[in-house]
Amino acid sequence: MSEVQVLGESVDRGDEILTPEALDFLAGLHDSFAARRDELLLARGKRREEAKRTGKLDFLPETRAVREGDWRVAEAPPRLRDRRVEITGPTDRKMTINALNSGAKVWLADLEDANTPHWANVVSGQVNLYDAIRGTITLESGGKSYALRDDVEHATIVVRPRGWHLDERNLTFGGRKAVGALVDFGLHFFHNAKELLHRGSGPYFYLPKMESHLEARLWNDVFTHAEKTLGVEHGTVRATVLIETIPAAFEMDEILYELREHASGLNAGRWDYLFSMIKYFRDAGEKFVLPDRNSVTMTAPFMRAYTELLVRTCHKRGAFAIGGMAAFIPNRNDPEVTAAALDKVRGDKSREAGDGFDGSWVAHPGMVDICREEFDKVLGDKPNQLDRTRDEVSVTADQLLDVASTEGGATAAGLRAAVDVGIRYIASWLSGNGAAAIHNLMEDAATAEISRSQIWQWVRNGVKLDTGDVVTEPLVRTVLDEVRAELATQIGAELLDPAVELFEQVALAEEFPDFLTLPAYERIK
């Protein structure tokens, strides 16, 4: 067993989470799977280089038998059969209580994109999950008291660990940094799997940013190992996979197949999907250049192809299809803006329910009722739409990659918005808040990723804005300076300066950084 070292500073009640037994369990996970994780990350780079060379992706010929085979995932446990509205958010104590009380069927307890991985956040998030599962979580803050209500059904907890690419430097095993995904999964599973089962639920997870079925196979092996080690029945873990990378969109069947004894469904992670499309084909020419972020709706042909294929694939295999995020936050001070936004949210959820999705995401408790109402109209008393197999849907590789048909253009306002939102979000992230309310939207790391990657792509393709200006590095730096000056009265220099510096680094670097959270992580404790 690898030697374990805890390098992070002491966190309140951390000794209840980082017990010798829990650390031994993590060591076993790392001894068994960390090397495979490293190999799979290298494989990502090789596949990206092939896409760069050919300018395309396709369905894998070697897994045709899986796509054409007659198989289904395991039947869902009772607590995961009705998922018509899911609320997402980080595992801070207030959010945990509010999410569980929200009336949503599921809470995505986010240890990933909506969470800055400060060591204090990593550990306290596990403390909050521990208390929430046992029904003991309370909070006194700002003169208010927060506790779990006894007059609502609490949301089922589904934990999202960090993606495979992220390390945890505050823990080492055998002298190497821990794998963030294994830390997040392992601590939650070790402390809570049996307690969840005792309470009629189970250890359920959302798996982010995978790029291949081999990465899903690794997760499946991790689950099997964890179940065996703790003496939990095989298949107890259930996982919903976010299809939020373009290579994963070509392997939906294969991903479900690898996880079939542990699979629960797939989710259409729309913002990360856009980021992935830009990142993967950033140097493939103008046919992959996207217009302003706000112009790219779910009705764009390539996004429509992605969601149609997701629903068809899920229901063919007996898995749930979960729709994308409604990020809007109601603003009591601006009823007109709120009313217009609510209409858009309602339309979005109505479309998803009509397309066959079994549920969808919201970011704020105020959106729960709207999402539920739209799915209630379609579902009625049924818990889901697994019976709608969407056999009429047929999606080609060309349709998944048809970015060129997206309506809209690049505008000066869009460039400025990308810089503004990117800097605001990074400043929030560096401060320890990974779920940031920006311009009436709840933003997470995917927001900044789209902003900076789109600018990188526009610069290298000499995109012309509606003003006639061509996007160049000097133009972007001019906008950066203007936005910095505007934000100087709102954000302290201790956060604004590194946020601007980091945004410039990841938006204009000669070599495209795969994830902005990697250099950002080096700036926090």
Short mmCIF file of C-alpha atoms in Angstrom, two decimals:
data_model
loop_
_atom_site.label_atom_id
_atom_site.label_comp_id
_atom_site.label_asym_id
_atom_site.label_seq_id
_atom_site.Cartn_x
_atom_site.Cartn_y
_atom_site.Cartn_z
CA MET A 1 0.00 0.00 0.00
CA SER A 2 1.37 3.40 -0.99
CA GLU A 3 2.46 5.75 1.77
CA VAL A 4 -0.13 8.49 2.32
CA GLN A 5 0.70 12.10 3.11
CA VAL A 6 -1.80 14.83 3.91
CA LEU A 7 -0.18 18.12 2.90
CA GLY A 8 -3.19 20.41 3.22
CA GLU A 9 -3.80 22.58 6.24
CA SER A 10 -6.18 21.53 8.97
CA VAL A 11 -9.88 21.94 8.10
CA ASP A 12 -12.69 22.03 10.66
CA ARG A 13 -13.85 18.45 11.29
CA GLY A 14 -11.40 17.22 8.69
CA ASP A 15 -10.25 14.51 11.07
CA GLU A 16 -13.73 12.96 10.74
CA ILE A 17 -13.24 12.64 6.98
CA LEU A 18 -9.49 12.00 6.62
CA THR A 19 -9.42 9.02 8.95
CA PRO A 20 -6.65 6.42 8.67
CA GLU A 21 -9.19 3.93 7.32
CA ALA A 22 -10.49 6.35 4.70
CA LEU A 23 -6.96 7.22 3.59
CA ASP A 24 -6.11 3.53 3.32
CA PHE A 25 -9.17 3.10 1.10
CA LEU A 26 -7.98 5.98 -1.10
CA ALA A 27 -4.50 4.47 -1.24
CA GLY A 28 -6.00 1.24 -2.54
CA LEU A 29 -7.84 3.12 -5.27
CA HIS A 30 -4.68 4.93 -6.32
CA ASP A 31 -2.53 1.81 -6.29
CA SER A 32 -5.07 0.08 -8.52
CA PHE A 33 -6.12 2.82 -10.93
CA ALA A 34 -3.92 5.95 -10.95
CA ALA A 35 -1.53 4.60 -13.59
CA ARG A 36 -4.42 3.72 -15.92
CA ARG A 37 -5.79 7.22 -15.48
CA ASP A 38 -2.43 8.61 -16.64
CA GLU A 39 -2.41 6.37 -19.71
CA LEU A 40 -5.91 7.42 -20.70
CA LEU A 41 -5.03 11.10 -20.45
CA LEU A 42 -2.15 10.49 -22.85
CA ALA A 43 -4.56 8.72 -25.20
CA ARG A 44 -6.73 11.85 -25.27
CA GLY A 45 -3.86 13.82 -26.74
CA LYS A 46 -3.19 11.24 -29.45
CA ARG A 47 -6.82 11.19 -30.51
CA ARG A 48 -6.95 14.98 -30.62
CA GLU A 49 -3.91 15.03 -32.88
CA GLU A 50 -5.68 12.66 -35.27
CA ALA A 51 -8.74 14.94 -35.31
CA LYS A 52 -6.44 17.89 -35.99
CA ARG A 53 -4.90 16.05 -38.92
CA THR A 54 -8.19 14.92 -40.48
CA GLY A 55 -10.56 17.66 -39.33
CA LYS A 56 -13.19 15.10 -38.30
CA LEU A 57 -14.34 12.44 -35.88
CA ASP A 58 -16.43 9.36 -36.56
CA PHE A 59 -18.12 6.47 -34.84
CA LEU A 60 -15.61 3.76 -33.94
CA PRO A 61 -15.56 0.83 -36.40
CA GLU A 62 -14.12 -1.50 -33.74
CA THR A 63 -17.16 -1.06 -31.49
CA ARG A 64 -19.87 -1.47 -34.14
CA ALA A 65 -21.06 -4.68 -32.46
CA VAL A 66 -21.77 -2.76 -29.25
CA ARG A 67 -23.78 -0.10 -31.07
CA GLU A 68 -25.77 -2.72 -32.97
CA GLY A 69 -26.11 -5.15 -30.07
CA ASP A 70 -29.25 -5.90 -28.07
CA TRP A 71 -28.44 -4.99 -24.45
CA ARG A 72 -29.74 -2.71 -21.72
CA VAL A 73 -28.35 -1.11 -18.58
CA ALA A 74 -29.40 -2.30 -15.12
CA GLU A 75 -32.84 -1.25 -13.93
CA ALA A 76 -32.77 1.98 -11.94
CA PRO A 77 -33.18 1.86 -8.15
CA PRO A 78 -36.40 3.46 -6.82
CA ARG A 79 -34.80 6.81 -5.85
CA LEU A 80 -33.58 7.37 -9.42
CA ARG A 81 -36.68 6.45 -11.43
CA ASP A 82 -38.22 9.93 -11.39
CA ARG A 83 -35.71 12.66 -12.26
CA ARG A 84 -37.96 15.27 -13.85
CA VAL A 85 -36.21 18.17 -12.13
CA GLU A 86 -32.64 18.23 -10.86
CA ILE A 87 -30.97 21.14 -9.09
CA THR A 88 -27.21 21.63 -9.30
CA GLY A 89 -24.80 23.42 -7.02
CA PRO A 90 -21.66 23.25 -4.92
CA THR A 91 -21.51 21.45 -1.58
CA ASP A 92 -21.20 24.50 0.65
CA ARG A 93 -23.43 24.18 3.71
CA LYS A 94 -26.14 26.68 2.75
CA MET A 95 -26.46 25.33 -0.79
CA THR A 96 -26.63 21.77 0.51
CA ILE A 97 -29.60 22.58 2.74
CA ASN A 98 -31.39 24.73 0.16
CA ALA A 99 -30.94 22.13 -2.58
CA LEU A 100 -32.28 19.31 -0.46
CA ASN A 101 -35.28 21.46 0.53
CA SER A 102 -35.91 22.78 -3.00
CA GLY A 103 -38.52 20.25 -4.11
CA ALA A 104 -36.24 18.95 -6.87
CA LYS A 105 -36.10 15.19 -7.33
CA VAL A 106 -32.29 15.15 -7.49
CA TRP A 107 -29.51 17.37 -6.22
CA LEU A 108 -26.28 17.26 -8.21
CA ALA A 109 -23.83 17.84 -5.36
CA ASP A 110 -21.02 19.40 -7.32
CA LEU A 111 -17.40 18.84 -6.34
CA GLU A 112 -16.32 19.78 -9.86
CA ASP A 113 -17.10 22.80 -12.09
CA ALA A 114 -19.19 24.69 -9.52
CA ASN A 115 -16.57 24.21 -6.81
CA THR A 116 -13.16 25.83 -6.47
CA PRO A 117 -10.91 23.01 -5.23
CA HIS A 118 -9.45 24.93 -2.31
CA TRP A 119 -8.47 22.26 0.21
CA ALA A 120 -10.99 23.71 2.65
CA ASN A 121 -13.74 23.30 0.03
CA VAL A 122 -12.68 19.75 -0.81
CA VAL A 123 -12.82 18.59 2.82
CA SER A 124 -15.75 20.68 4.05
CA GLY A 125 -17.81 19.52 1.09
CA GLN A 126 -17.38 15.96 2.32
CA VAL A 127 -18.32 17.04 5.86
CA ASN A 128 -21.51 18.63 4.51
CA LEU A 129 -22.42 15.54 2.51
CA TYR A 130 -21.81 13.38 5.60
CA ASP A 131 -24.17 15.51 7.70
CA ALA A 132 -26.78 15.88 4.97
CA ILE A 133 -27.08 12.13 4.44
CA ARG A 134 -27.63 11.62 8.16
CA GLY A 135 -30.16 14.44 8.34
CA THR A 136 -28.15 16.43 10.89
CA ILE A 137 -27.03 19.35 8.74
CA THR A 138 -27.83 22.85 10.07
CA LEU A 139 -26.40 26.33 9.63
CA GLU A 140 -26.53 29.65 11.47
CA SER A 141 -25.54 32.48 9.13
CA GLY A 142 -26.34 36.17 8.88
CA GLY A 143 -28.88 35.95 11.65
CA LYS A 144 -30.75 33.17 9.86
CA SER A 145 -31.13 29.49 10.67
CA TYR A 146 -31.06 26.80 8.01
CA ALA A 147 -32.13 23.19 8.47
CA LEU A 148 -33.73 20.36 6.54
CA ARG A 149 -37.50 20.74 6.29
CA ASP A 150 -39.73 17.87 7.30
CA ASP A 151 -42.62 18.87 5.02
CA VAL A 152 -40.89 18.18 1.68
CA GLU A 153 -39.29 15.12 0.12
CA HIS A 154 -35.56 15.77 0.13
CA ALA A 155 -33.74 15.56 -3.18
CA THR A 156 -31.77 12.41 -3.92
CA ILE A 157 -28.05 13.20 -3.69
CA VAL A 158 -25.96 12.52 -6.79
CA VAL A 159 -22.31 13.55 -6.34
CA ARG A 160 -20.18 14.89 -9.19
CA PRO A 161 -16.46 14.26 -8.52
CA ARG A 162 -13.73 16.10 -10.38
CA GLY A 163 -12.83 15.03 -13.92
CA TRP A 164 -10.02 12.59 -14.65
CA HIS A 165 -7.65 15.41 -15.66
CA LEU A 166 -7.52 17.13 -12.26
CA ASP A 167 -5.05 16.26 -9.51
CA GLU A 168 -5.29 16.92 -5.77
CA ARG A 169 -1.93 18.22 -4.60
CA ASN A 170 -2.86 18.28 -0.89
CA LEU A 171 -2.80 14.48 -0.77
CA THR A 172 0.00 12.27 -2.05
CA PHE A 173 0.17 8.50 -2.42
CA GLY A 174 3.61 7.02 -2.87
CA GLY A 175 4.99 10.52 -3.43
CA ARG A 176 2.67 11.39 -6.33
CA LYS A 177 -0.24 13.81 -6.31
CA ALA A 178 -3.61 12.24 -5.73
CA VAL A 179 -6.18 11.96 -8.53
CA GLY A 180 -8.96 14.43 -7.72
CA ALA A 181 -11.68 12.13 -9.07
CA LEU A 182 -10.57 9.24 -6.87
CA VAL A 183 -10.37 11.47 -3.80
CA ASP A 184 -13.88 12.88 -4.30
CA PHE A 185 -15.44 9.55 -5.16
CA GLY A 186 -13.51 7.57 -2.58
CA LEU A 187 -14.21 9.76 0.45
CA HIS A 188 -17.92 9.97 -0.31
CA PHE A 189 -18.25 6.25 -1.00
CA PHE A 190 -16.21 5.18 2.02
CA HIS A 191 -18.13 7.29 4.52
CA ASN A 192 -21.63 7.22 3.07
CA ALA A 193 -22.36 4.21 0.84
CA LYS A 194 -23.70 1.95 3.60
CA GLU A 195 -25.53 4.80 5.33
CA LEU A 196 -27.24 5.75 2.08
CA LEU A 197 -28.34 2.16 1.51
CA HIS A 198 -29.64 1.99 5.06
CA ARG A 199 -31.77 5.07 4.31
CA GLY A 200 -33.24 3.67 1.09
CA SER A 201 -30.95 5.46 -1.33
CA GLY A 202 -27.45 4.64 -2.55
CA PRO A 203 -24.07 5.95 -3.72
CA TYR A 204 -25.01 7.76 -6.92
CA PHE A 205 -22.63 9.79 -9.09
CA TYR A 206 -22.43 12.13 -12.06
CA LEU A 207 -19.27 11.53 -14.13
CA PRO A 208 -17.87 14.60 -15.93
CA LYS A 209 -15.72 15.30 -18.99
CA MET A 210 -15.03 11.77 -20.16
CA GLU A 211 -13.78 11.45 -23.72
CA SER A 212 -14.00 7.71 -24.40
CA HIS A 213 -15.58 4.41 -23.42
CA LEU A 214 -12.18 3.34 -22.06
CA GLU A 215 -12.46 6.10 -19.47
CA ALA A 216 -15.93 4.77 -18.63
CA ARG A 217 -14.44 1.30 -18.27
CA LEU A 218 -11.97 2.69 -15.77
CA TRP A 219 -14.80 4.19 -13.72
CA ASN A 220 -16.66 0.89 -13.85
CA ASP A 221 -13.61 -0.92 -12.50
CA VAL A 222 -13.25 1.69 -9.75
CA PHE A 223 -16.87 1.10 -8.73
CA THR A 224 -16.44 -2.68 -8.71
CA HIS A 225 -13.26 -2.41 -6.65
CA ALA A 226 -14.89 -0.05 -4.15
CA GLU A 227 -17.97 -2.25 -3.75
CA LYS A 228 -15.88 -5.36 -3.20
CA THR A 229 -13.53 -3.66 -0.75
CA LEU A 230 -16.35 -2.42 1.48
CA GLY A 231 -18.53 -5.49 1.08
CA VAL A 232 -21.29 -3.66 -0.79
CA GLU A 233 -23.37 -5.55 -3.34
CA HIS A 234 -22.11 -5.31 -6.91
CA GLY A 235 -24.11 -2.79 -8.94
CA THR A 236 -24.97 -0.64 -5.94
CA VAL A 237 -23.18 2.39 -7.41
CA ARG A 238 -25.15 4.14 -10.13
CA ALA A 239 -23.58 6.66 -12.48
CA THR A 240 -24.99 9.24 -14.86
CA VAL A 241 -22.45 10.36 -17.45
CA LEU A 242 -22.27 13.91 -18.72
CA ILE A 243 -21.88 13.85 -22.48
CA GLU A 244 -20.07 17.15 -22.55
CA THR A 245 -17.16 16.42 -24.88
CA ILE A 246 -17.42 15.97 -28.62
CA PRO A 247 -15.52 12.63 -28.71
CA ALA A 248 -17.90 11.21 -26.07
CA ALA A 249 -20.85 12.11 -28.32
CA PHE A 250 -19.53 9.51 -30.76
CA GLU A 251 -19.36 6.86 -28.02
CA MET A 252 -22.63 7.15 -26.12
CA ASP A 253 -23.57 3.52 -26.66
CA GLU A 254 -20.10 2.32 -25.75
CA ILE A 255 -19.97 4.42 -22.57
CA LEU A 256 -23.30 3.02 -21.38
CA TYR A 257 -22.17 -0.49 -22.29
CA GLU A 258 -19.00 -0.25 -20.23
CA LEU A 259 -21.00 0.99 -17.25
CA ARG A 260 -24.11 -1.10 -17.93
CA GLU A 261 -24.20 -2.75 -14.48
CA HIS A 262 -23.71 0.67 -12.84
CA ALA A 263 -25.24 3.05 -15.40
CA SER A 264 -28.20 5.30 -14.75
CA GLY A 265 -28.22 7.65 -17.73
CA LEU A 266 -26.61 10.38 -19.79
CA ASN A 267 -26.83 14.16 -19.45
CA ALA A 268 -26.59 16.81 -22.16
CA GLY A 269 -23.94 19.10 -20.64
CA ARG A 270 -24.43 21.88 -23.13
CA TRP A 271 -21.87 24.51 -22.10
CA ASP A 272 -18.94 22.15 -21.71
CA TYR A 273 -20.00 20.54 -24.98
CA LEU A 274 -19.59 23.87 -26.76
CA PHE A 275 -16.22 24.34 -25.10
CA SER A 276 -15.16 20.87 -26.20
CA MET A 277 -16.24 21.49 -29.78
CA ILE A 278 -14.14 24.65 -29.93
CA LYS A 279 -11.19 23.03 -28.19
CA TYR A 280 -11.17 19.87 -30.28
CA PHE A 281 -11.44 21.66 -33.63
CA ARG A 282 -9.82 24.95 -32.71
CA ASP A 283 -7.31 24.71 -35.56
CA ALA A 284 -9.56 23.02 -38.14
CA GLY A 285 -10.51 26.18 -40.01
CA GLU A 286 -13.44 28.54 -40.27
CA LYS A 287 -16.10 25.83 -40.64
CA PHE A 288 -15.68 25.16 -36.90
CA VAL A 289 -15.77 28.82 -35.81
CA LEU A 290 -18.77 29.53 -33.61
CA PRO A 291 -20.64 32.85 -33.39
CA ASP A 292 -21.27 34.67 -30.10
CA ARG A 293 -21.97 32.25 -27.26
CA ASN A 294 -25.50 33.58 -26.73
CA SER A 295 -26.31 32.92 -30.38
CA VAL A 296 -25.70 29.19 -30.04
CA THR A 297 -28.98 27.76 -28.84
CA MET A 298 -30.04 24.14 -28.43
CA THR A 299 -31.85 24.41 -31.77
CA ALA A 300 -28.59 24.90 -33.69
CA PRO A 301 -28.32 21.91 -36.06
CA PHE A 302 -25.23 20.37 -34.45
CA MET A 303 -26.67 20.79 -30.95
CA ARG A 304 -30.01 19.38 -32.09
CA ALA A 305 -28.25 16.32 -33.52
CA TYR A 306 -26.40 15.79 -30.25
CA THR A 307 -29.49 15.90 -28.04
CA GLU A 308 -31.63 13.80 -30.38
CA LEU A 309 -28.95 11.11 -30.47
CA LEU A 310 -28.59 11.25 -26.70
CA VAL A 311 -32.30 10.62 -26.06
CA ARG A 312 -32.49 7.84 -28.62
CA THR A 313 -29.36 6.13 -27.29
CA CYS A 314 -30.48 6.32 -23.67
CA HIS A 315 -33.98 5.01 -24.18
CA LYS A 316 -32.85 2.22 -26.47
CA ARG A 317 -30.68 1.03 -23.58
CA GLY A 318 -33.11 1.65 -20.71
CA ALA A 319 -31.12 4.63 -19.41
CA PHE A 320 -32.39 8.08 -18.48
CA ALA A 321 -31.80 11.14 -20.66
CA ILE A 322 -31.32 14.30 -18.60
CA GLY A 323 -31.51 17.72 -20.24
CA GLY A 324 -29.30 20.78 -19.93
CA MET A 325 -28.96 23.63 -17.49
CA ALA A 326 -31.38 26.48 -16.94
CA ALA A 327 -28.85 28.89 -15.44
CA PHE A 328 -31.13 31.90 -14.94
CA ILE A 329 -31.42 33.45 -11.46
CA PRO A 330 -34.64 35.42 -10.76
CA ASN A 331 -34.02 39.10 -10.05
CA ARG A 332 -36.65 40.73 -7.86
CA ASN A 333 -35.33 44.17 -8.80
CA ASP A 334 -35.88 43.66 -12.53
CA PRO A 335 -39.27 42.00 -13.11
CA GLU A 336 -39.24 42.60 -16.88
CA VAL A 337 -35.91 40.82 -17.36
CA THR A 338 -37.06 38.06 -15.04
CA ALA A 339 -40.33 37.57 -16.90
CA ALA A 340 -38.60 37.35 -20.29
CA ALA A 341 -36.03 34.91 -18.94
CA LEU A 342 -38.67 32.72 -17.32
CA ASP A 343 -40.44 32.47 -20.67
CA LYS A 344 -37.20 31.27 -22.25
CA VAL A 345 -36.63 28.73 -19.49
CA ARG A 346 -40.18 27.44 -19.85
CA GLY A 347 -39.74 27.10 -23.60
CA ASP A 348 -36.43 25.29 -23.16
CA LYS A 349 -37.87 22.79 -20.68
CA SER A 350 -41.00 22.30 -22.81
CA ARG A 351 -38.80 21.43 -25.79
CA GLU A 352 -36.75 18.96 -23.77
CA ALA A 353 -39.82 17.23 -22.34
CA GLY A 354 -41.35 17.07 -25.81
CA ASP A 355 -38.15 15.57 -27.23
CA GLY A 356 -38.28 12.69 -24.75
CA PHE A 357 -35.91 13.78 -22.01
CA ASP A 358 -36.74 12.29 -18.61
CA GLY A 359 -35.76 15.41 -16.67
CA SER A 360 -33.61 18.49 -16.74
CA TRP A 361 -31.35 20.77 -14.71
CA VAL A 362 -31.90 24.08 -12.95
CA ALA A 363 -29.38 26.16 -11.01
CA HIS A 364 -31.73 28.00 -8.64
CA PRO A 365 -34.60 26.86 -6.39
CA GLY A 366 -36.80 29.46 -8.08
CA MET A 367 -36.64 27.47 -11.32
CA VAL A 368 -37.69 24.12 -9.84
CA ASP A 369 -41.44 24.64 -10.24
CA ILE A 370 -41.15 25.79 -13.86
CA CYS A 371 -39.09 22.75 -14.83
CA ARG A 372 -41.46 20.41 -13.00
CA GLU A 373 -44.55 21.96 -14.58
CA GLU A 374 -43.23 21.48 -18.12
CA PHE A 375 -42.27 17.86 -17.50
CA ASP A 376 -45.53 17.19 -15.67
CA LYS A 377 -47.42 18.24 -18.82
CA VAL A 378 -45.71 15.47 -20.77
CA LEU A 379 -45.11 12.83 -18.10
CA GLY A 380 -48.33 13.09 -16.16
CA ASP A 381 -48.25 10.34 -13.56
CA LYS A 382 -45.42 8.48 -15.30
CA PRO A 383 -41.98 8.75 -13.63
CA ASN A 384 -40.07 8.96 -16.94
CA GLN A 385 -40.24 8.50 -20.72
CA LEU A 386 -38.17 5.36 -21.16
CA ASP A 387 -40.96 3.98 -23.35
CA ARG A 388 -40.29 6.68 -25.97
CA THR A 389 -37.47 4.98 -27.85
CA ARG A 390 -37.24 7.63 -30.63
CA ASP A 391 -36.60 4.94 -33.27
CA GLU A 392 -37.17 7.54 -35.98
CA VAL A 393 -33.97 9.39 -35.01
CA SER A 394 -30.88 8.81 -37.15
CA VAL A 395 -27.83 10.99 -36.65
CA THR A 396 -24.67 11.00 -38.77
CA ALA A 397 -21.14 12.05 -37.93
CA ASP A 398 -21.47 14.99 -40.31
CA GLN A 399 -24.56 16.22 -38.48
CA LEU A 400 -22.78 16.11 -35.12
CA LEU A 401 -19.98 18.23 -36.60
CA ASP A 402 -22.11 20.67 -38.59
CA VAL A 403 -21.00 23.80 -36.77
CA ALA A 404 -21.04 25.81 -40.00
CA SER A 405 -24.85 25.82 -40.15
CA THR A 406 -25.13 27.66 -36.84
CA GLU A 407 -26.89 31.00 -37.26
CA GLY A 408 -25.42 34.20 -35.88
CA GLY A 409 -22.13 36.00 -36.09
CA ALA A 410 -19.25 37.36 -34.08
CA THR A 411 -19.92 40.79 -32.63
CA ALA A 412 -17.98 43.41 -30.71
CA ALA A 413 -20.55 43.08 -27.93
CA GLY A 414 -19.98 39.32 -27.90
CA LEU A 415 -16.22 39.77 -27.62
CA ARG A 416 -16.62 42.22 -24.77
CA ALA A 417 -19.10 39.93 -23.01
CA ALA A 418 -16.70 37.00 -23.29
CA VAL A 419 -13.92 39.02 -21.67
CA ASP A 420 -16.20 40.48 -19.01
CA VAL A 421 -17.81 37.19 -17.95
CA GLY A 422 -14.53 35.29 -18.16
CA ILE A 423 -12.73 37.71 -15.86
CA ARG A 424 -15.64 37.93 -13.42
CA TYR A 425 -15.87 34.16 -13.18
CA ILE A 426 -12.14 33.59 -12.74
CA ALA A 427 -12.03 36.21 -9.97
CA SER A 428 -14.90 34.42 -8.24
CA TRP A 429 -13.21 31.04 -8.70
CA LEU A 430 -9.93 32.28 -7.24
CA SER A 431 -11.83 33.61 -4.22
CA GLY A 432 -13.19 30.13 -3.54
CA ASN A 433 -16.61 30.43 -5.16
CA GLY A 434 -16.98 28.20 -8.23
CA ALA A 435 -20.70 28.94 -8.72
CA ALA A 436 -20.87 32.63 -9.58
CA ALA A 437 -23.97 34.75 -10.14
CA ILE A 438 -23.07 36.93 -13.15
CA HIS A 439 -25.63 39.08 -15.00
CA ASN A 440 -28.57 37.06 -13.65
CA LEU A 441 -27.02 33.73 -14.62
CA MET A 442 -25.42 31.09 -12.42
CA GLU A 443 -22.10 30.40 -14.11
CA ASP A 444 -19.54 27.66 -13.53
CA ALA A 445 -16.14 26.88 -15.01
CA ALA A 446 -17.62 25.97 -18.42
CA THR A 447 -18.58 29.63 -18.85
CA ALA A 448 -15.02 30.89 -18.65
CA GLU A 449 -13.83 27.97 -20.77
CA ILE A 450 -16.16 28.92 -23.62
CA SER A 451 -15.22 32.59 -23.33
CA ARG A 452 -11.48 32.13 -23.47
CA SER A 453 -11.48 29.30 -26.05
CA GLN A 454 -13.74 31.24 -28.37
CA ILE A 455 -11.42 34.24 -28.24
CA TRP A 456 -8.43 31.96 -28.91
CA GLN A 457 -10.24 30.57 -31.95
CA TRP A 458 -11.38 33.95 -33.23
CA VAL A 459 -7.86 35.39 -33.06
CA ARG A 460 -6.35 32.50 -34.99
CA ASN A 461 -9.03 32.59 -37.66
CA GLY A 462 -8.97 36.36 -38.11
CA VAL A 463 -12.69 36.58 -37.42
CA LYS A 464 -14.33 39.85 -38.49
CA LEU A 465 -16.78 41.43 -36.05
CA ASP A 466 -19.99 43.25 -36.91
CA THR A 467 -18.08 46.51 -36.57
CA GLY A 468 -15.66 45.47 -39.30
CA ASP A 469 -12.80 45.04 -36.83
CA VAL A 470 -10.76 41.86 -37.08
CA VAL A 471 -10.16 39.99 -33.81
CA THR A 472 -6.44 40.20 -33.09
CA GLU A 473 -4.33 39.89 -29.97
CA PRO A 474 -3.93 43.69 -29.69
CA LEU A 475 -7.71 44.15 -29.98
CA VAL A 476 -8.33 41.55 -27.27
CA ARG A 477 -5.78 43.24 -24.98
CA THR A 478 -7.47 46.59 -25.55
CA VAL A 479 -10.82 45.10 -24.51
CA LEU A 480 -9.11 43.46 -21.53
CA ASP A 481 -7.78 46.82 -20.38
CA GLU A 482 -11.19 48.46 -20.78
CA VAL A 483 -12.99 45.71 -18.89
CA ARG A 484 -10.36 45.74 -16.15
CA ALA A 485 -10.93 49.47 -15.67
CA GLU A 486 -14.70 48.98 -15.47
CA LEU A 487 -14.41 46.15 -12.94
CA ALA A 488 -11.86 47.90 -10.74
CA THR A 489 -14.63 49.44 -8.63
CA GLN A 490 -16.37 46.08 -8.20
CA ILE A 491 -13.56 43.56 -7.69
CA GLY A 492 -10.54 44.05 -5.47
CA ALA A 493 -7.12 44.19 -7.11
CA GLU A 494 -6.01 41.08 -5.21
CA LEU A 495 -8.51 39.08 -7.30
CA LEU A 496 -8.93 41.26 -10.40
CA ASP A 497 -5.24 41.43 -11.33
CA PRO A 498 -4.61 37.65 -11.30
CA ALA A 499 -7.97 37.05 -13.00
CA VAL A 500 -7.06 39.34 -15.89
CA GLU A 501 -3.58 37.85 -16.10
CA LEU A 502 -4.93 34.30 -16.13
CA PHE A 503 -7.64 35.06 -18.68
CA GLU A 504 -5.09 36.64 -21.00
CA GLN A 505 -2.82 33.62 -20.53
CA VAL A 506 -5.45 31.01 -21.44
CA ALA A 507 -7.11 33.08 -24.20
CA LEU A 508 -4.00 34.20 -26.06
CA ALA A 509 -1.29 31.62 -25.32
CA GLU A 510 0.45 30.21 -28.39
CA GLU A 511 -0.25 26.67 -27.17
CA PHE A 512 -3.88 26.17 -26.16
CA PRO A 513 -4.16 25.12 -22.47
CA ASP A 514 -6.52 22.11 -22.25
CA PHE A 515 -8.30 23.44 -19.15
CA LEU A 516 -8.00 26.87 -17.56
CA THR A 517 -8.52 25.24 -14.14
CA LEU A 518 -5.07 23.64 -14.41
CA PRO A 519 -3.08 26.92 -14.33
CA ALA A 520 -5.74 28.44 -12.05
CA TYR A 521 -5.24 25.62 -9.52
CA GLU A 522 -1.61 26.69 -9.11
CA ARG A 523 -2.83 30.05 -7.77
CA ILE A 524 -4.91 28.71 -4.86
CA LYS A 525 -4.27 26.71 -1.67
#
